[in-house]
PDB file of C-alpha atoms and ligand atoms in Angstrom:
ATOM      1  CA  MET A   1       0.000   0.000   0.000  1.00 78.00           C
ATOM      2  CA  THR A   2       1.421   3.416  -0.935  1.00 87.00           C
ATOM      3  CA  ALA A   3       1.827   6.201   1.614  1.00 88.00           C
ATOM      4  CA  ASP A   4      -0.884   8.145  -0.212  1.00 91.00           C
ATOM      5  CA  SER A   5      -3.409   5.360  -0.076  1.00 90.00           C
ATOM      6  CA  MET A   6      -2.542   4.732   3.602  1.00 91.00           C
ATOM      7  CA  SER A   7      -3.135   8.366   4.379  1.00 92.00           C
ATOM      8  CA  ARG A   8      -6.451   8.385   2.461  1.00 94.00           C
ATOM      9  CA  GLN A   9      -7.615   5.341   4.403  1.00 94.00           C
ATOM     10  CA  ARG A  10      -6.614   6.918   7.701  1.00 95.00           C
ATOM     11  CA  GLU A  11      -8.586  10.056   6.835  1.00 95.00           C
ATOM     12  CA  ALA A  12     -11.627   7.994   5.796  1.00 95.00           C
ATOM     13  CA  VAL A  13     -11.567   6.179   9.153  1.00 96.00           C
ATOM     14  CA  ARG A  14     -11.153   9.436  11.059  1.00 97.00           C
ATOM     15  CA  GLU A  15     -14.083  11.041   9.229  1.00 96.00           C
ATOM     16  CA  ASP A  16     -16.249   7.961   9.738  1.00 96.00           C
ATOM     17  CA  TRP A  17     -15.707   7.916  13.495  1.00 97.00           C
ATOM     18  CA  ALA A  18     -16.103  11.679  13.849  1.00 97.00           C
ATOM     19  CA  GLY A  19     -19.484  11.241  12.129  1.00 96.00           C
ATOM     20  CA  ARG A  20     -20.520   8.329  14.315  1.00 96.00           C
ATOM     21  CA  ALA A  21     -19.448   9.967  17.584  1.00 97.00           C
ATOM     22  CA  LYS A  22     -22.790  11.573  18.452  1.00 97.00           C
ATOM     23  CA  HIS A  23     -24.519   8.186  18.260  1.00 97.00           C
ATOM     24  CA  TRP A  24     -21.868   6.587  20.461  1.00 97.00           C
ATOM     25  CA  ASP A  25     -22.249   9.436  22.934  1.00 97.00           C
ATOM     26  CA  ASN A  26     -26.041   8.975  23.005  1.00 96.00           C
ATOM     27  CA  ARG A  27     -25.904   5.214  23.329  1.00 96.00           C
ATOM     28  CA  ALA A  28     -22.705   4.313  25.249  1.00 95.00           C
ATOM     29  CA  ASP A  29     -24.369   4.277  28.654  1.00 93.00           C
ATOM     30  CA  GLN A  30     -27.225   2.078  27.418  1.00 92.00           C
ATOM     31  CA  VAL A  31     -24.815  -0.607  26.180  1.00 92.00           C
ATOM     32  CA  ALA A  32     -22.471  -0.408  29.172  1.00 91.00           C
ATOM     33  CA  GLU A  33     -23.677  -3.688  30.671  1.00 90.00           C
ATOM     34  CA  PRO A  34     -23.237  -5.889  27.560  1.00 88.00           C
ATOM     35  CA  ALA A  35     -20.008  -3.978  26.839  1.00 90.00           C
ATOM     36  CA  GLU A  36     -18.732  -5.004  30.264  1.00 93.00           C
ATOM     37  CA  ARG A  37     -19.239  -8.681  29.382  1.00 92.00           C
ATOM     38  CA  MET A  38     -16.800  -8.175  26.499  1.00 93.00           C
ATOM     39  CA  ASN A  39     -14.366  -6.212  28.699  1.00 95.00           C
ATOM     40  CA  VAL A  40     -13.905  -8.993  31.242  1.00 96.00           C
ATOM     41  CA  PRO A  41     -12.043 -11.569  29.091  1.00 97.00           C
ATOM     42  CA  LEU A  42      -9.834  -8.874  27.553  1.00 98.00           C
ATOM     43  CA  ILE A  43      -8.892  -7.482  30.954  1.00 98.00           C
ATOM     44  CA  GLU A  44      -8.146 -11.010  32.174  1.00 98.00           C
ATOM     45  CA  ALA A  45      -5.988 -11.712  29.120  1.00 98.00           C
ATOM     46  CA  ALA A  46      -4.055  -8.501  29.746  1.00 98.00           C
ATOM     47  CA  ASP A  47      -3.594  -9.442  33.421  1.00 98.00           C
ATOM     48  CA  ILE A  48      -4.547  -5.977  34.670  1.00 98.00           C
ATOM     49  CA  ARG A  49      -3.794  -5.367  38.343  1.00 98.00           C
ATOM     50  CA  SER A  50      -3.949  -2.603  40.893  1.00 98.00           C
ATOM     51  CA  GLY A  51      -1.241   0.074  40.619  1.00 98.00           C
ATOM     52  CA  GLN A  52      -0.301  -0.549  36.969  1.00 98.00           C
ATOM     53  CA  THR A  53       0.267   2.035  34.243  1.00 98.00           C
ATOM     54  CA  VAL A  54      -2.043   1.143  31.362  1.00 98.00           C
ATOM     55  CA  LEU A  55      -2.636   2.476  27.854  1.00 98.00           C
ATOM     56  CA  ASP A  56      -6.096   1.888  26.348  1.00 98.00           C
ATOM     57  CA  ILE A  57      -5.718   2.257  22.580  1.00 98.00           C
ATOM     58  CA  ALA A  58      -8.748   3.297  20.483  1.00 98.00           C
ATOM     59  CA  THR A  59     -10.738   3.804  23.650  1.00 98.00           C
ATOM     60  CA  GLY A  60     -13.702   5.314  21.781  1.00 98.00           C
ATOM     61  CA  ALA A  61     -16.505   5.957  24.258  1.00 97.00           C
ATOM     62  CA  GLY A  62     -14.399   4.457  27.064  1.00 97.00           C
ATOM     63  CA  GLU A  63     -14.357   0.652  26.815  1.00 95.00           C
ATOM     64  CA  PRO A  64     -12.578  -1.052  28.424  1.00 97.00           C
ATOM     65  CA  GLY A  65     -10.630   1.896  29.863  1.00 97.00           C
ATOM     66  CA  LEU A  66     -13.255   2.977  32.375  1.00 97.00           C
ATOM     67  CA  THR A  67     -13.365  -0.497  33.919  1.00 97.00           C
ATOM     68  CA  VAL A  68      -9.566  -0.583  33.999  1.00 98.00           C
ATOM     69  CA  ALA A  69      -9.362   2.835  35.694  1.00 98.00           C
ATOM     70  CA  ASN A  70     -11.492   1.461  38.527  1.00 97.00           C
ATOM     71  CA  MET A  71      -9.372  -1.707  38.771  1.00 97.00           C
ATOM     72  CA  ILE A  72      -5.925  -0.080  38.878  1.00 98.00           C
ATOM     73  CA  GLY A  73      -7.040   2.343  41.564  1.00 97.00           C
ATOM     74  CA  PRO A  74      -5.516   5.655  42.688  1.00 96.00           C
ATOM     75  CA  ASN A  75      -1.937   4.322  42.549  1.00 97.00           C
ATOM     76  CA  GLY A  76      -2.377   3.240  38.954  1.00 98.00           C
ATOM     77  CA  HIS A  77      -2.441   5.470  35.913  1.00 98.00           C
ATOM     78  CA  LEU A  78      -4.505   5.036  32.759  1.00 98.00           C
ATOM     79  CA  THR A  79      -3.980   6.769  29.424  1.00 98.00           C
ATOM     80  CA  MET A  80      -7.060   6.666  27.211  1.00 98.00           C
ATOM     81  CA  SER A  81      -6.111   7.294  23.600  1.00 98.00           C
ATOM     82  CA  ASP A  82      -8.027   7.560  20.359  1.00 98.00           C
ATOM     83  CA  MET A  83      -7.460   9.151  16.975  1.00 98.00           C
ATOM     84  CA  VAL A  84     -10.806  10.952  16.994  1.00 98.00           C
ATOM     85  CA  PRO A  85     -11.409  13.825  19.451  1.00 98.00           C
ATOM     86  CA  GLU A  86     -15.198  13.534  19.092  1.00 98.00           C
ATOM     87  CA  MET A  87     -15.035   9.917  20.336  1.00 98.00           C
ATOM     88  CA  ILE A  88     -12.675  10.526  23.224  1.00 98.00           C
ATOM     89  CA  ALA A  89     -14.916  13.388  24.406  1.00 98.00           C
ATOM     90  CA  THR A  90     -17.469  10.730  25.380  1.00 98.00           C
ATOM     91  CA  ALA A  91     -14.854   8.728  27.289  1.00 98.00           C
ATOM     92  CA  LYS A  92     -13.946  11.896  29.179  1.00 98.00           C
ATOM     93  CA  ARG A  93     -17.555  12.738  29.953  1.00 98.00           C
ATOM     94  CA  ARG A  94     -18.150   9.238  31.301  1.00 97.00           C
ATOM     95  CA  ALA A  95     -14.919   9.276  33.330  1.00 98.00           C
ATOM     96  CA  ASP A  96     -15.893  12.642  34.866  1.00 98.00           C
ATOM     97  CA  GLU A  97     -19.358  11.313  35.713  1.00 97.00           C
ATOM     98  CA  GLN A  98     -17.717   8.418  37.577  1.00 96.00           C
ATOM     99  CA  GLY A  99     -15.354  10.799  39.403  1.00 97.00           C
ATOM    100  CA  LEU A 100     -12.273   9.008  38.041  1.00 97.00           C
ATOM    101  CA  THR A 101      -9.083  11.007  38.525  1.00 96.00           C
ATOM    102  CA  ASN A 102      -6.343   8.548  37.509  1.00 98.00           C
ATOM    103  CA  ILE A 103      -6.814   9.063  33.758  1.00 98.00           C
ATOM    104  CA  GLU A 104      -5.183  11.191  31.101  1.00 98.00           C
ATOM    105  CA  PHE A 105      -6.677  11.591  27.620  1.00 98.00           C
ATOM    106  CA  VAL A 106      -4.548  11.608  24.493  1.00 98.00           C
ATOM    107  CA  ILE A 107      -5.514  12.050  20.854  1.00 98.00           C
ATOM    108  CA  SER A 108      -3.255   9.793  18.829  1.00 98.00           C
ATOM    109  CA  ASP A 109      -3.104   7.359  15.954  1.00 98.00           C
ATOM    110  CA  MET A 110      -2.282   3.867  17.232  1.00 98.00           C
ATOM    111  CA  ALA A 111       0.321   3.550  14.471  1.00 98.00           C
ATOM    112  CA  ASP A 112       2.196   6.599  15.756  1.00 98.00           C
ATOM    113  CA  LEU A 113       1.907   6.786  19.534  1.00 98.00           C
ATOM    114  CA  PRO A 114       3.257   9.939  21.164  1.00 97.00           C
ATOM    115  CA  SER A 115       4.535   8.118  24.299  1.00 97.00           C
ATOM    116  CA  GLY A 116       8.211   7.429  24.902  1.00 98.00           C
ATOM    117  CA  ASP A 117       9.642   3.899  24.901  1.00 98.00           C
ATOM    118  CA  ALA A 118       8.927   1.509  27.798  1.00 98.00           C
ATOM    119  CA  GLN A 119       6.303   3.640  29.588  1.00 98.00           C
ATOM    120  CA  PHE A 120       3.488   1.179  30.274  1.00 98.00           C
ATOM    121  CA  ASP A 121       2.930  -2.071  32.184  1.00 98.00           C
ATOM    122  CA  ARG A 122       0.005  -2.935  29.937  1.00 98.00           C
ATOM    123  CA  THR A 123      -1.594  -1.890  26.658  1.00 98.00           C
ATOM    124  CA  ILE A 124      -5.103  -2.943  25.698  1.00 98.00           C
ATOM    125  CA  CYS A 125      -7.178  -2.357  22.583  1.00 98.00           C
ATOM    126  CA  ARG A 126     -10.789  -3.463  22.184  1.00 98.00           C
ATOM    127  CA  PHE A 127     -12.303  -3.439  18.684  1.00 98.00           C
ATOM    128  CA  GLY A 128      -9.940  -0.773  17.334  1.00 98.00           C
ATOM    129  CA  LEU A 129      -7.111  -2.511  15.473  1.00 98.00           C
ATOM    130  CA  MET A 130      -9.383  -3.627  12.622  1.00 98.00           C
ATOM    131  CA  PHE A 131      -9.790  -0.004  11.515  1.00 98.00           C
ATOM    132  CA  CYS A 132      -6.083   0.785  11.260  1.00 98.00           C
ATOM    133  CA  PRO A 133      -4.565   0.585   7.754  1.00 96.00           C
ATOM    134  CA  GLU A 134      -1.089   0.082   9.315  1.00 97.00           C
ATOM    135  CA  LYS A 135      -1.725  -2.879  11.596  1.00 98.00           C
ATOM    136  CA  PRO A 136       1.861  -4.199  11.904  1.00 98.00           C
ATOM    137  CA  LYS A 137       3.017  -0.678  12.786  1.00 98.00           C
ATOM    138  CA  ALA A 138       0.259  -0.306  15.365  1.00 98.00           C
ATOM    139  CA  ILE A 139       1.308  -3.563  17.061  1.00 98.00           C
ATOM    140  CA  SER A 140       4.980  -2.536  16.965  1.00 98.00           C
ATOM    141  CA  GLU A 141       4.043   0.750  18.587  1.00 98.00           C
ATOM    142  CA  ALA A 142       2.355  -1.095  21.458  1.00 98.00           C
ATOM    143  CA  TYR A 143       5.514  -3.193  21.803  1.00 98.00           C
ATOM    144  CA  ARG A 144       7.711  -0.085  21.856  1.00 98.00           C
ATOM    145  CA  VAL A 145       5.771   1.741  24.596  1.00 98.00           C
ATOM    146  CA  LEU A 146       5.564  -1.355  26.848  1.00 98.00           C
ATOM    147  CA  LYS A 147       8.119  -1.940  29.572  1.00 98.00           C
ATOM    148  CA  PRO A 148      10.136  -5.180  29.212  1.00 98.00           C
ATOM    149  CA  GLY A 149       8.001  -7.866  30.841  1.00 98.00           C
ATOM    150  CA  GLY A 150       4.863  -5.872  29.981  1.00 98.00           C
ATOM    151  CA  ARG A 151       1.803  -7.336  28.324  1.00 98.00           C
ATOM    152  CA  ALA A 152      -0.497  -6.199  25.515  1.00 98.00           C
ATOM    153  CA  ALA A 153      -3.912  -7.574  24.562  1.00 98.00           C
ATOM    154  CA  TRP A 154      -6.156  -6.941  21.563  1.00 98.00           C
ATOM    155  CA  MET A 155      -9.759  -7.926  20.914  1.00 98.00           C
ATOM    156  CA  VAL A 156     -11.199  -8.091  17.382  1.00 98.00           C
ATOM    157  CA  TRP A 157     -14.426  -9.294  15.786  1.00 98.00           C
ATOM    158  CA  ALA A 158     -14.559 -12.739  14.197  1.00 98.00           C
ATOM    159  CA  SER A 159     -16.603 -13.063  11.000  1.00 97.00           C
ATOM    160  CA  LYS A 160     -19.744 -11.051  10.394  1.00 96.00           C
ATOM    161  CA  ARG A 161     -21.693 -14.297   9.943  1.00 94.00           C
ATOM    162  CA  ASP A 162     -20.857 -15.196  13.547  1.00 95.00           C
ATOM    163  CA  ASN A 163     -21.971 -11.775  14.752  1.00 96.00           C
ATOM    164  CA  LEU A 164     -25.635 -11.896  13.958  1.00 94.00           C
ATOM    165  CA  SER A 165     -26.607  -8.354  14.937  1.00 95.00           C
ATOM    166  CA  PHE A 166     -23.944  -6.837  12.666  1.00 96.00           C
ATOM    167  CA  ASP A 167     -24.903  -9.208   9.871  1.00 97.00           C
ATOM    168  CA  ILE A 168     -28.553  -8.201  10.119  1.00 97.00           C
ATOM    169  CA  ILE A 169     -27.858  -4.474  10.321  1.00 97.00           C
ATOM    170  CA  ASP A 170     -25.347  -4.600   7.447  1.00 97.00           C
ATOM    171  CA  GLU A 171     -27.638  -6.657   5.201  1.00 97.00           C
ATOM    172  CA  ALA A 172     -30.521  -4.264   5.877  1.00 97.00           C
ATOM    173  CA  ALA A 173     -28.236  -1.265   5.205  1.00 97.00           C
ATOM    174  CA  LYS A 174     -26.986  -2.833   1.983  1.00 96.00           C
ATOM    175  CA  SER A 175     -30.489  -3.510   0.715  1.00 96.00           C
ATOM    176  CA  ILE A 176     -31.837  -0.019   1.476  1.00 97.00           C
ATOM    177  CA  PHE A 177     -28.853   2.381   1.409  1.00 96.00           C
ATOM    178  CA  GLY A 178     -26.745   0.482  -1.164  1.00 94.00           C
ATOM    179  CA  ALA A 179     -23.707  -1.784  -0.873  1.00 93.00           C
ATOM    180  CA  ASP A 180     -21.239   1.015  -1.611  1.00 92.00           C
ATOM    181  CA  ASN A 181     -22.719   3.707   0.620  1.00 93.00           C
ATOM    182  CA  PRO A 182     -19.697   5.727   1.836  1.00 92.00           C
ATOM    183  CA  LEU A 183     -21.461   6.418   5.156  1.00 94.00           C
ATOM    184  CA  HIS A 184     -21.629   2.756   6.125  1.00 93.00           C
ATOM    185  CA  ASP A 185     -18.384   0.808   6.535  1.00 90.00           C
ATOM    186  CA  LEU A 186     -19.266  -2.813   5.801  1.00 91.00           C
ATOM    187  CA  GLU A 187     -15.787  -4.293   5.660  1.00 93.00           C
ATOM    188  CA  ARG A 188     -13.287  -2.730   8.070  1.00 95.00           C
ATOM    189  CA  PRO A 189     -14.801  -4.006  11.330  1.00 97.00           C
ATOM    190  CA  PHE A 190     -14.153  -7.555  10.052  1.00 97.00           C
ATOM    191  CA  SER A 191     -10.692  -7.049   8.582  1.00 98.00           C
ATOM    192  CA  LEU A 192      -9.141  -9.345  11.230  1.00 98.00           C
ATOM    193  CA  ALA A 193     -11.919 -11.934  11.175  1.00 98.00           C
ATOM    194  CA  ALA A 194      -9.735 -14.742   9.804  1.00 98.00           C
ATOM    195  CA  ALA A 195      -8.609 -17.074  12.598  1.00 98.00           C
ATOM    196  CA  GLY A 196      -4.879 -16.652  13.202  1.00 98.00           C
ATOM    197  CA  SER A 197      -4.573 -13.222  11.546  1.00 98.00           C
ATOM    198  CA  LEU A 198      -4.333 -11.340  14.843  1.00 98.00           C
ATOM    199  CA  GLU A 199      -1.892 -13.831  16.322  1.00 98.00           C
ATOM    200  CA  ALA A 200       0.386 -13.556  13.260  1.00 98.00           C
ATOM    201  CA  LEU A 201       0.552  -9.784  13.706  1.00 98.00           C
ATOM    202  CA  VAL A 202       1.277 -10.061  17.432  1.00 98.00           C
ATOM    203  CA  ARG A 203       4.069 -12.607  16.919  1.00 98.00           C
ATOM    204  CA  GLY A 204       5.416 -10.586  13.988  1.00 98.00           C
ATOM    205  CA  ALA A 205       6.096  -7.626  16.273  1.00 98.00           C
ATOM    206  CA  GLY A 206       8.250  -9.751  18.613  1.00 98.00           C
ATOM    207  CA  PHE A 207       5.733 -10.614  21.319  1.00 98.00           C
ATOM    208  CA  GLU A 208       5.682 -14.015  23.010  1.00 98.00           C
ATOM    209  CA  CYS A 209       2.162 -15.274  22.552  1.00 97.00           C
ATOM    210  CA  ASP A 210       0.008 -18.280  23.538  1.00 92.00           C
ATOM    211  CA  GLY A 211      -2.363 -17.995  20.590  1.00 96.00           C
ATOM    212  CA  GLU A 212      -5.827 -16.599  20.094  1.00 98.00           C
ATOM    213  CA  GLN A 213      -8.729 -17.090  22.453  1.00 98.00           C
ATOM    214  CA  ASP A 214     -12.276 -17.269  21.077  1.00 98.00           C
ATOM    215  CA  VAL A 215     -14.924 -15.366  22.998  1.00 97.00           C
ATOM    216  CA  VAL A 216     -18.412 -16.526  22.077  1.00 97.00           C
ATOM    217  CA  LEU A 217     -21.511 -15.065  23.674  1.00 95.00           C
ATOM    218  CA  SER A 218     -24.996 -16.312  22.846  1.00 93.00           C
ATOM    219  CA  PRO A 219     -27.465 -14.051  24.622  1.00 91.00           C
ATOM    220  CA  LYS A 220     -31.171 -14.876  24.525  1.00 94.00           C
ATOM    221  CA  LEU A 221     -33.160 -11.678  24.837  1.00 93.00           C
ATOM    222  CA  PRO A 222     -36.905 -11.255  25.477  1.00 94.00           C
ATOM    223  CA  ALA A 223     -38.801 -10.962  22.186  1.00 93.00           C
ATOM    224  CA  ASP A 224     -41.208  -8.343  23.598  1.00 91.00           C
ATOM    225  CA  LYS A 225     -38.339  -5.829  24.016  1.00 90.00           C
ATOM    226  CA  PRO A 226     -36.620  -4.914  20.740  1.00 90.00           C
ATOM    227  CA  PHE A 227     -33.018  -4.428  21.844  1.00 92.00           C
ATOM    228  CA  TRP A 228     -31.272  -3.323  18.684  1.00 94.00           C
ATOM    229  CA  GLY A 229     -31.886   0.468  18.689  1.00 95.00           C
ATOM    230  CA  PRO A 230     -28.462   1.334  20.173  1.00 95.00           C
ATOM    231  CA  LEU A 231     -26.697  -1.168  17.905  1.00 95.00           C
ATOM    232  CA  VAL A 232     -28.378   0.261  14.806  1.00 96.00           C
ATOM    233  CA  ASP A 233     -27.435   3.816  15.744  1.00 96.00           C
ATOM    234  CA  MET A 234     -23.837   2.918  16.599  1.00 96.00           C
ATOM    235  CA  ALA A 235     -23.309   0.807  13.474  1.00 95.00           C
ATOM    236  CA  ALA A 236     -25.479   2.504  10.861  1.00 96.00           C
ATOM    237  CA  GLY A 237     -26.433   5.883  12.340  1.00 96.00           C
ATOM    238  CA  ARG A 238     -24.502   7.901   9.763  1.00 96.00           C
ATOM    239  CA  ALA A 239     -26.155   6.334   6.741  1.00 96.00           C
ATOM    240  CA  ARG A 240     -29.559   6.333   8.436  1.00 96.00           C
ATOM    241  CA  ASP A 241     -29.293  10.061   9.303  1.00 96.00           C
ATOM    242  CA  ALA A 242     -28.504  10.932   5.695  1.00 96.00           C
ATOM    243  CA  ALA A 243     -31.333   8.844   4.243  1.00 96.00           C
ATOM    244  CA  SER A 244     -34.746  10.170   3.207  1.00 97.00           C
ATOM    245  CA  PRO A 245     -37.649   9.598   5.650  1.00 98.00           C
ATOM    246  CA  GLU A 246     -38.962   6.863   3.320  1.00 97.00           C
ATOM    247  CA  GLU A 247     -35.602   5.088   3.165  1.00 97.00           C
ATOM    248  CA  ARG A 248     -35.214   5.379   6.920  1.00 97.00           C
ATOM    249  CA  ALA A 249     -38.639   3.811   7.496  1.00 98.00           C
ATOM    250  CA  ALA A 250     -37.820   1.037   5.002  1.00 98.00           C
ATOM    251  CA  PHE A 251     -34.483   0.382   6.718  1.00 98.00           C
ATOM    252  CA  ASP A 252     -36.075   0.245  10.184  1.00 97.00           C
ATOM    253  CA  ALA A 253     -38.727  -2.170   8.909  1.00 97.00           C
ATOM    254  CA  GLU A 254     -36.075  -4.340   7.248  1.00 98.00           C
ATOM    255  CA  VAL A 255     -34.018  -4.481  10.456  1.00 97.00           C
ATOM    256  CA  GLU A 256     -37.105  -5.441  12.455  1.00 96.00           C
ATOM    257  CA  ARG A 257     -38.087  -8.099   9.901  1.00 97.00           C
ATOM    258  CA  ARG A 258     -34.622  -9.658   9.954  1.00 97.00           C
ATOM    259  CA  PHE A 259     -34.336  -9.641  13.756  1.00 96.00           C
ATOM    260  CA  GLY A 260     -37.858 -11.096  13.923  1.00 95.00           C
ATOM    261  CA  LYS A 261     -36.567 -14.217  12.200  1.00 95.00           C
ATOM    262  CA  MET A 262     -34.234 -14.802  15.142  1.00 94.00           C
ATOM    263  CA  ILE A 263     -37.089 -15.385  17.599  1.00 95.00           C
ATOM    264  CA  THR A 264     -37.500 -18.879  19.018  1.00 95.00           C
ATOM    265  CA  ASP A 265     -39.467 -19.697  22.202  1.00 94.00           C
ATOM    266  CA  GLY A 266     -40.204 -16.025  22.905  1.00 94.00           C
ATOM    267  CA  LYS A 267     -36.532 -14.954  22.746  1.00 96.00           C
ATOM    268  CA  TYR A 268     -34.181 -13.384  20.245  1.00 94.00           C
ATOM    269  CA  HIS A 269     -31.266 -15.787  19.846  1.00 94.00           C
ATOM    270  CA  ILE A 270     -28.180 -13.701  19.145  1.00 92.00           C
ATOM    271  CA  SER A 271     -24.572 -14.759  18.614  1.00 92.00           C
ATOM    272  CA  MET A 272     -21.406 -12.736  19.165  1.00 95.00           C
ATOM    273  CA  HIS A 273     -17.946 -14.016  18.346  1.00 97.00           C
ATOM    274  CA  SER A 274     -14.700 -12.156  18.951  1.00 98.00           C
ATOM    275  CA  ARG A 275     -11.058 -13.115  19.389  1.00 98.00           C
ATOM    276  CA  ILE A 276      -8.434 -12.019  21.870  1.00 98.00           C
ATOM    277  CA  CYS A 277      -4.696 -12.293  21.496  1.00 98.00           C
ATOM    278  CA  SER A 278      -2.286 -11.193  24.183  1.00 98.00           C
ATOM    279  CA  GLY A 279       1.463 -10.836  23.870  1.00 98.00           C
ATOM    280  CA  LEU A 280       4.283 -10.606  26.366  1.00 98.00           C
ATOM    281  CA  LYS A 281       7.248  -8.307  25.680  1.00 98.00           C
ATOM    282  CA  PRO A 282      10.231 -10.367  26.845  1.00 97.00           C
ATOM    283  CA  ALA A 283      11.930  -8.991  29.965  1.00 96.00           C
TER     284      ALA A 283
HETATM  285  C1  SAM B   1     -15.461   0.271  17.469  1.00 76.34           C
HETATM  286  S1  SAM B   1     -14.764   1.659  18.253  1.00 76.34           S
HETATM  287  C2  SAM B   1     -14.108   0.873  19.687  1.00 76.34           C
HETATM  288  C3  SAM B   1     -14.138   1.759  20.871  1.00 76.34           C
HETATM  289  C4  SAM B   1     -13.930   1.041  22.199  1.00 76.34           C
HETATM  290  N1  SAM B   1     -12.589   0.542  22.361  1.00 76.34           N
HETATM  291  C5  SAM B   1     -14.934  -0.069  22.358  1.00 76.34           C
HETATM  292  O1  SAM B   1     -14.553  -1.247  22.331  1.00 76.34           O
HETATM  293  O2  SAM B   1     -16.147   0.233  22.512  1.00 76.34           O
HETATM  294  C6  SAM B   1     -13.305   1.968  17.309  1.00 76.34           C
HETATM  295  C7  SAM B   1     -12.493   3.163  17.794  1.00 76.34           C
HETATM  296  O3  SAM B   1     -11.216   3.095  17.138  1.00 76.34           O
HETATM  297  C8  SAM B   1     -10.779   4.424  16.891  1.00 76.34           C
HETATM  298  N2  SAM B   1      -9.735   4.347  15.875  1.00 76.34           N
HETATM  299  C9  SAM B   1      -9.853   3.922  14.603  1.00 76.34           C
HETATM  300  N3  SAM B   1      -8.661   3.949  13.988  1.00 76.34           N
HETATM  301  C10 SAM B   1      -7.761   4.386  14.894  1.00 76.34           C
HETATM  302  C11 SAM B   1      -6.358   4.610  14.876  1.00 76.34           C
HETATM  303  N4  SAM B   1      -5.634   4.384  13.764  1.00 76.34           N
HETATM  304  N5  SAM B   1      -5.746   5.046  15.992  1.00 76.34           N
HETATM  305  C12 SAM B   1      -6.473   5.278  17.125  1.00 76.34           C
HETATM  306  N6  SAM B   1      -7.808   5.105  17.203  1.00 76.34           N
HETATM  307  C13 SAM B   1      -8.446   4.641  16.109  1.00 76.34           C
HETATM  308  C14 SAM B   1     -12.053   5.127  16.457  1.00 76.34           C
HETATM  309  O4  SAM B   1     -11.935   6.515  16.557  1.00 76.34           O
HETATM  310  C15 SAM B   1     -13.076   4.530  17.423  1.00 76.34           C
HETATM  311  O5  SAM B   1     -13.190   5.322  18.574  1.00 76.34           O
END
């Protein structure tokens, strides 16, 4: 990939997330509980403990950083970083609301971190690496800023097929807003879906690594309470906002129709599949 095309991709990602930020700000608190279920295995894989210095990369609206800030306590220090100021503003709002004081906020591209070498005990990144056009560089940057003996952990989505809500929302968006709608990114979130692709990157940067861990959640949610409003806004809010009222109504109906097919025994049966890989920087 040329430097020009890399830079165009980076700008496209930045613009996309700046546009999505208002939906993430509106919805982040509503999805905090399911988000926490995804935080737990990542935090365990990173071996986060009280008193550590931690960098949360691509923190977005604050996951899993806010949980980590509580865990590391007043003697620990968390840096929440993201490339998009509009996203990190939500993390800051939520941190302030929780009265957290052990956090600093940094706007930075994960492929070009502003921190000096060997600053952190841990780096974590939940659902951010997939969007970076310079993935090997991003992983090398995490390696560089870790202390020897430090640990990094990443979490990425497995295939769209195994993540039913995304599949439904994307298929509905494709059918109503078009497959090449520039306001709806159908591919990037799944750019590390292939088993082993994350591990190869982590090993390639010099980390010692025990392989990838699959995280599969299969929630069954009451059919009388449509649950997907926040997910639709966070995933497809940009394209939906720009659509005509008729298209918006058609999209909403299509989403409802597709989720309706997932009902068995009075419950929506949903599947979520992600992968974690953690790496140790040799001491
Ligand atoms: C799906 S959100 C994940 C946010 C949060 N970690 C979570 O799991 O809810 C992706 C985030 O990655 C950020 N991002 C994308 N590319 C980035 C890059 N190259 N460097 C830093 N942040 C990036 C976006 O701004 C966005 O906030």
